[in-house]
Amino acid sequence: MIVRIMGEGQVEVADGHFPELNKLDDELLAEMESGDEAGFRRTLGALLDAVRRLGTPLPDDALEPSELILPAPDAGLDEVREMLSDDGLIPG
């Protein structure tokens, strides 16, 4: 799946990595619902780091459609809330 991190670019992440990413997404959602700003910051950073670590960066000149768009590392709670679906940031 092609994943875009806003402000950074795209990476291709194999489907087998999504259980790990979904676990972090669930934690992020719980922290957002409880208003845990520190936990939200920590988990958002961990989620984006995992995408970078597990994914293969696409060249800057690649024009692939992103199947999933994640917020920038400095995104606020309200900005991320607007990006959420019923499943969180990552479907599944």
C-alpha atoms as a printed R data frame, in Angstrom:
   type eleno elety resid chain resno       x      y      z
1  ATOM     1    CA   MET     A     1   0.000  0.000  0.000
2  ATOM     2    CA   ILE     A     2   1.250  3.490 -0.822
3  ATOM     3    CA   VAL     A     3   1.257  5.688  2.294
4  ATOM     4    CA   ARG     A     4   1.845  9.442  2.317
5  ATOM     5    CA   ILE     A     5   3.061 11.235  5.412
6  ATOM     6    CA   MET     A     6   1.959 14.829  4.958
7  ATOM     7    CA   GLY     A     7   4.916 17.088  4.309
8  ATOM     8    CA   GLU     A     8   7.348 14.204  3.838
9  ATOM     9    CA   GLY     A     9   6.527 12.042  0.845
10 ATOM    10    CA   GLN     A    10   5.385  8.523  0.097
11 ATOM    11    CA   VAL     A    11   6.458  5.050  1.162
12 ATOM    12    CA   GLU     A    12   5.275  1.625  0.079
13 ATOM    13    CA   VAL     A    13   4.321 -0.544  3.038
14 ATOM    14    CA   ALA     A    14   3.715 -4.289  2.649
15 ATOM    15    CA   ASP     A    15   0.329 -5.531  3.844
16 ATOM    16    CA   GLY     A    16   2.009 -7.804  6.399
17 ATOM    17    CA   HIS     A    17   3.096 -4.768  8.433
18 ATOM    18    CA   PHE     A    18  -0.391 -3.426  8.998
19 ATOM    19    CA   PRO     A    19  -1.159 -5.401 12.196
20 ATOM    20    CA   GLU     A    20   1.733 -3.545 13.894
21 ATOM    21    CA   LEU     A    21   0.573 -0.211 12.474
22 ATOM    22    CA   ASN     A    22  -3.044 -0.886 13.478
23 ATOM    23    CA   LYS     A    23  -1.972 -1.519 17.073
24 ATOM    24    CA   LEU     A    24  -0.316  1.913 17.199
25 ATOM    25    CA   ASP     A    25  -3.356  3.442 15.479
26 ATOM    26    CA   ASP     A    26  -5.648  1.955 18.162
27 ATOM    27    CA   GLU     A    27  -3.424  3.424 20.899
28 ATOM    28    CA   LEU     A    28  -3.471  6.810 19.174
29 ATOM    29    CA   LEU     A    29  -7.257  6.757 18.925
30 ATOM    30    CA   ALA     A    30  -7.615  5.914 22.632
31 ATOM    31    CA   GLU     A    31  -5.245  8.737 23.597
32 ATOM    32    CA   MET     A    32  -7.150 11.189 21.433
33 ATOM    33    CA   GLU     A    33 -10.466 10.150 22.966
34 ATOM    34    CA   SER     A    34  -9.091 10.590 26.488
35 ATOM    35    CA   GLY     A    35  -7.403 13.910 25.653
36 ATOM    36    CA   ASP     A    36  -3.944 12.557 26.520
37 ATOM    37    CA   GLU     A    37  -1.828 15.104 24.627
38 ATOM    38    CA   ALA     A    38   1.524 13.631 25.733
39 ATOM    39    CA   GLY     A    39   0.455 10.102 24.829
40 ATOM    40    CA   PHE     A    40  -0.937 11.333 21.506
41 ATOM    41    CA   ARG     A    41   2.389 13.009 20.619
42 ATOM    42    CA   ARG     A    42   4.383  9.925 21.614
43 ATOM    43    CA   THR     A    43   2.172  7.465 19.736
44 ATOM    44    CA   LEU     A    44   1.850  9.627 16.622
45 ATOM    45    CA   GLY     A    45   5.658  9.783 16.502
46 ATOM    46    CA   ALA     A    46   5.891  6.008 16.996
47 ATOM    47    CA   LEU     A    47   3.317  5.375 14.249
48 ATOM    48    CA   LEU     A    48   5.114  7.608 11.741
49 ATOM    49    CA   ASP     A    49   8.497  6.128 12.702
50 ATOM    50    CA   ALA     A    50   7.106  2.626 12.130
51 ATOM    51    CA   VAL     A    51   5.804  3.603  8.680
52 ATOM    52    CA   ARG     A    52   9.211  5.047  7.784
53 ATOM    53    CA   ARG     A    53  11.037  1.977  9.156
54 ATOM    54    CA   LEU     A    54   8.774 -0.644  7.598
55 ATOM    55    CA   GLY     A    55   8.138  1.129  4.304
56 ATOM    56    CA   THR     A    56  10.241  1.633  1.214
57 ATOM    57    CA   PRO     A    57  10.466  5.305  0.203
58 ATOM    58    CA   LEU     A    58   9.240  6.134 -3.279
59 ATOM    59    CA   PRO     A    59  11.342  8.506 -5.390
60 ATOM    60    CA   ASP     A    60  10.371 12.174 -5.022
61 ATOM    61    CA   ASP     A    61   9.376 12.292 -8.691
62 ATOM    62    CA   ALA     A    62   7.019  9.275 -8.394
63 ATOM    63    CA   LEU     A    63   3.386 10.158 -9.028
64 ATOM    64    CA   GLU     A    64   1.639  7.237 -7.364
65 ATOM    65    CA   PRO     A    65  -1.797  7.740 -5.802
66 ATOM    66    CA   SER     A    66  -1.644  7.473 -2.010
67 ATOM    67    CA   GLU     A    67  -3.994  4.856 -0.614
68 ATOM    68    CA   LEU     A    68  -3.500  6.170  2.917
69 ATOM    69    CA   ILE     A    69  -2.565  9.661  4.103
70 ATOM    70    CA   LEU     A    70  -1.118 10.180  7.578
71 ATOM    71    CA   PRO     A    71  -0.701 13.508  9.374
72 ATOM    72    CA   ALA     A    72   2.567 15.397  9.657
73 ATOM    73    CA   PRO     A    73   4.581 14.772 12.836
74 ATOM    74    CA   ASP     A    74   3.635 18.189 14.220
75 ATOM    75    CA   ALA     A    75  -0.116 17.824 13.557
76 ATOM    76    CA   GLY     A    76  -2.385 18.773 16.434
77 ATOM    77    CA   LEU     A    77  -5.213 16.780 17.992
78 ATOM    78    CA   ASP     A    78  -7.908 18.711 16.109
79 ATOM    79    CA   GLU     A    79  -6.155 18.291 12.760
80 ATOM    80    CA   VAL     A    80  -5.800 14.540 13.283
81 ATOM    81    CA   ARG     A    81  -9.429 14.238 14.443
82 ATOM    82    CA   GLU     A    82 -10.510 15.641 11.065
83 ATOM    83    CA   MET     A    83  -8.533 12.885  9.296
84 ATOM    84    CA   LEU     A    84 -10.057 10.016 11.296
85 ATOM    85    CA   SER     A    85 -12.452  7.433  9.986
86 ATOM    86    CA   ASP     A    86 -14.410  5.022 12.178
87 ATOM    87    CA   ASP     A    87 -11.331  2.762 12.201
88 ATOM    88    CA   GLY     A    88  -8.831  5.506 13.101
89 ATOM    89    CA   LEU     A    89  -6.165  6.696 10.689
90 ATOM    90    CA   ILE     A    90  -5.451  3.208  9.331
91 ATOM    91    CA   PRO     A    91  -8.389  1.096  8.138
92 ATOM    92    CA   GLY     A    92  -8.670 -2.412  9.462
